[in-house]
Coordinates of C-alpha atoms and ligand atoms in Angstrom, one line a residue:
M1 CA -6.6 12.8 51.0
S2 CA -8.2 9.4 50.9
K3 CA -6.3 6.4 49.6
R4 CA -7.5 3.9 47.1
I5 CA -6.6 0.4 46.1
L6 CA -5.1 0.3 42.6
T7 CA -5.1 -2.9 40.6
C8 CA -3.8 -2.7 37.1
T9 CA -1.3 -4.4 34.8
L10 CA 2.1 -2.7 34.8
N11 CA 4.5 -3.7 32.2
G12 CA 2.8 -7.0 31.7
R13 CA 2.4 -8.0 35.3
R14 CA -0.4 -7.6 37.7
H15 CA 0.2 -4.6 40.0
D16 CA -1.5 -4.0 43.3
G17 CA -0.9 -0.7 45.1
V18 CA -2.4 1.8 47.5
V19 CA -2.5 5.3 46.1
P20 CA -3.6 8.7 47.4
G21 CA -6.6 9.7 45.3
N22 CA -4.8 12.8 44.1
I23 CA -1.4 11.3 43.1
L24 CA -0.5 11.7 39.4
L25 CA 0.5 8.6 37.5
L26 CA 3.9 10.2 36.7
D27 CA 4.6 10.8 40.4
Y28 CA 3.4 7.3 41.3
L29 CA 5.7 5.7 38.8
R30 CA 8.8 7.8 39.6
E31 CA 8.5 8.4 43.3
K32 CA 6.6 5.5 44.7
L33 CA 7.7 2.7 42.3
L34 CA 11.1 4.2 41.6
M35 CA 10.5 3.7 37.9
T36 CA 12.4 6.7 36.7
G37 CA 12.6 5.8 33.0
T38 CA 9.5 8.0 32.5
K39 CA 10.8 11.5 32.7
T40 CA 9.3 14.7 34.1
G41 CA 9.5 18.1 32.4
C42 CA 6.8 20.7 32.3
D43 CA 4.3 18.9 34.6
G44 CA 1.6 20.5 32.5
G45 CA 1.0 18.6 29.3
E46 CA 3.3 20.6 27.1
C47 CA 6.5 18.5 26.6
G48 CA 5.6 14.8 26.2
L49 CA 8.5 13.7 28.4
C50 CA 6.1 11.8 30.6
T51 CA 4.4 9.7 27.9
V52 CA 3.4 6.1 28.7
L53 CA 1.0 3.7 27.1
I54 CA -2.4 3.0 28.6
D55 CA -4.2 0.1 26.9
G56 CA -1.7 0.6 24.1
A57 CA -2.3 4.2 23.5
P58 CA 0.1 7.1 24.4
I59 CA -1.0 9.3 27.3
L60 CA 0.7 12.0 29.3
S61 CA 1.2 10.6 32.8
C62 CA 1.5 14.2 34.3
L63 CA -2.1 14.7 33.4
T64 CA -3.4 11.3 34.6
L65 CA -4.4 10.4 38.1
A66 CA -2.9 7.1 39.1
C67 CA -6.2 5.8 40.4
S68 CA -7.7 6.3 36.9
V69 CA -5.7 3.4 35.5
E70 CA -7.6 0.9 37.6
G71 CA -8.1 -2.3 35.5
K72 CA -6.0 -1.0 32.7
S73 CA -2.7 -1.9 31.1
V74 CA 0.1 0.5 31.8
E75 CA 3.4 0.3 29.8
T76 CA 6.5 2.3 30.5
I77 CA 9.8 2.6 28.8
E78 CA 11.1 -0.1 31.2
S79 CA 8.9 -2.7 29.4
L80 CA 10.3 -2.5 25.9
E81 CA 13.7 -4.2 26.1
Q82 CA 13.2 -7.9 26.4
G83 CA 15.9 -10.3 27.5
G84 CA 18.6 -7.9 26.5
R85 CA 17.1 -7.2 23.1
L86 CA 16.0 -3.7 22.3
A87 CA 12.6 -3.1 20.8
A88 CA 12.6 -2.0 17.2
I89 CA 11.9 1.6 18.2
Q90 CA 14.8 1.7 20.7
E91 CA 17.1 0.2 18.0
G92 CA 15.8 2.9 15.6
F93 CA 16.8 5.7 18.0
H94 CA 20.2 4.1 18.5
V95 CA 21.0 3.4 14.8
K96 CA 19.6 6.7 13.5
L97 CA 21.1 8.8 16.3
G98 CA 17.7 10.0 17.4
S99 CA 19.0 10.9 20.9
Q100 CA 21.5 13.4 22.0
C101 CA 21.2 14.3 25.7
G102 CA 18.5 11.6 25.8
Y103 CA 16.2 13.2 28.3
C104 CA 13.2 13.4 25.9
T105 CA 13.9 10.0 24.4
P106 CA 11.7 7.8 26.6
G107 CA 8.7 10.0 25.9
Y108 CA 9.4 9.9 22.2
I109 CA 9.9 6.2 22.2
M110 CA 6.6 5.5 23.9
A111 CA 4.7 7.9 21.7
A112 CA 6.3 6.2 18.6
E113 CA 5.6 2.8 20.0
G114 CA 1.9 3.6 20.2
L115 CA 1.9 4.8 16.6
L116 CA 3.7 1.7 15.4
R117 CA 1.2 -0.6 17.0
R118 CA -1.5 1.2 15.0
K119 CA 0.3 1.8 11.7
R120 CA 2.7 -0.6 10.0
E121 CA 3.9 2.0 7.5
P122 CA 3.3 5.5 8.9
S123 CA 3.9 8.4 6.6
V124 CA 6.1 11.3 7.6
D125 CA 3.0 13.4 8.3
E126 CA 1.6 10.6 10.5
I127 CA 4.8 10.4 12.4
K128 CA 4.9 14.1 12.9
D129 CA 1.3 14.1 14.1
A130 CA 1.9 11.2 16.5
L131 CA 4.9 13.0 18.0
G132 CA 3.4 16.4 17.9
S133 CA 3.0 16.6 21.7
N134 CA 6.7 15.9 22.3
I135 CA 9.5 18.4 22.5
C136 CA 13.2 17.8 21.9
R137 CA 15.7 20.6 22.5
C138 CA 18.7 18.8 20.9
T139 CA 18.1 16.8 17.7
G140 CA 16.2 19.1 15.3
Y141 CA 13.6 16.3 14.9
V142 CA 14.8 14.8 11.6
K143 CA 16.7 12.0 13.2
I144 CA 13.7 11.2 15.4
I145 CA 11.5 10.8 12.3
E146 CA 14.2 8.6 10.7
A147 CA 14.3 6.5 13.9
V148 CA 10.6 5.8 13.7
Q149 CA 10.8 5.0 10.0
Y150 CA 13.7 2.6 10.7
A151 CA 11.6 0.9 13.4
A152 CA 8.6 0.6 11.2
G153 CA 10.8 -1.1 8.5
K154 CA 12.3 -3.5 11.0
I155 CA 8.9 -4.5 12.3
R156 CA 7.6 -5.1 8.7
D157 CA 10.7 -7.2 8.0
E158 CA 10.3 -9.3 11.1
R159 CA 6.5 -9.6 10.8
P160 CA 5.4 -9.5 7.2
A161 CA 1.8 -8.7 6.6
R162 CA -0.4 -11.7 5.9
A163 CA -1.6 -12.0 2.4
A164 CA -5.3 -11.1 2.0
Ligands
LIG1 S1 5.8 16.4 32.0 FE1 4.0 15.7 31.1 S2 3.8 16.8 29.2 FE2 5.6 17.7 30.2
LIG2 S1 17.8 14.6 22.9 FE1 18.1 16.2 24.3 S2 16.1 17.0 24.6 FE2 15.9 15.5 23.0

């Protein structure tokens, strides 16, 4: 399989790599870059464990060729904590006990982060819709929804909407 030069932004920094044309973004992140925060589960678009943000929108990295992110911004779970400070959505999962075994959590967090960038005050239905591609075997989902609501509230508190 031929190789390609890949230039993208990875977690806020320019990234240059050489990738086989057929390598999945999930495998590139985990196996070549050793960024194992992004989890692997079904490898077939069914579980959401592998969710990352591409240009700010959640995508399943198990269904995405690494070479297809050329020129784009890729964000993984490793990008969210800044200087020892958790992102609001990470804090939400911690405070609301949105994780149990934690294996699904990075995928949920990235899917929720994508939603929170689009919606300051998502409804429960909007949260369920945004997280509909993700599966958790432990939590029963209620705590996960509460975690997203907590994060949305924290973001609104920290960044009040400008008056019209
Ligand atoms: S590993 Fe990608 S959706 Fe399951
Ligand atoms: S917390 Fe265990 S699978 Fe979700």
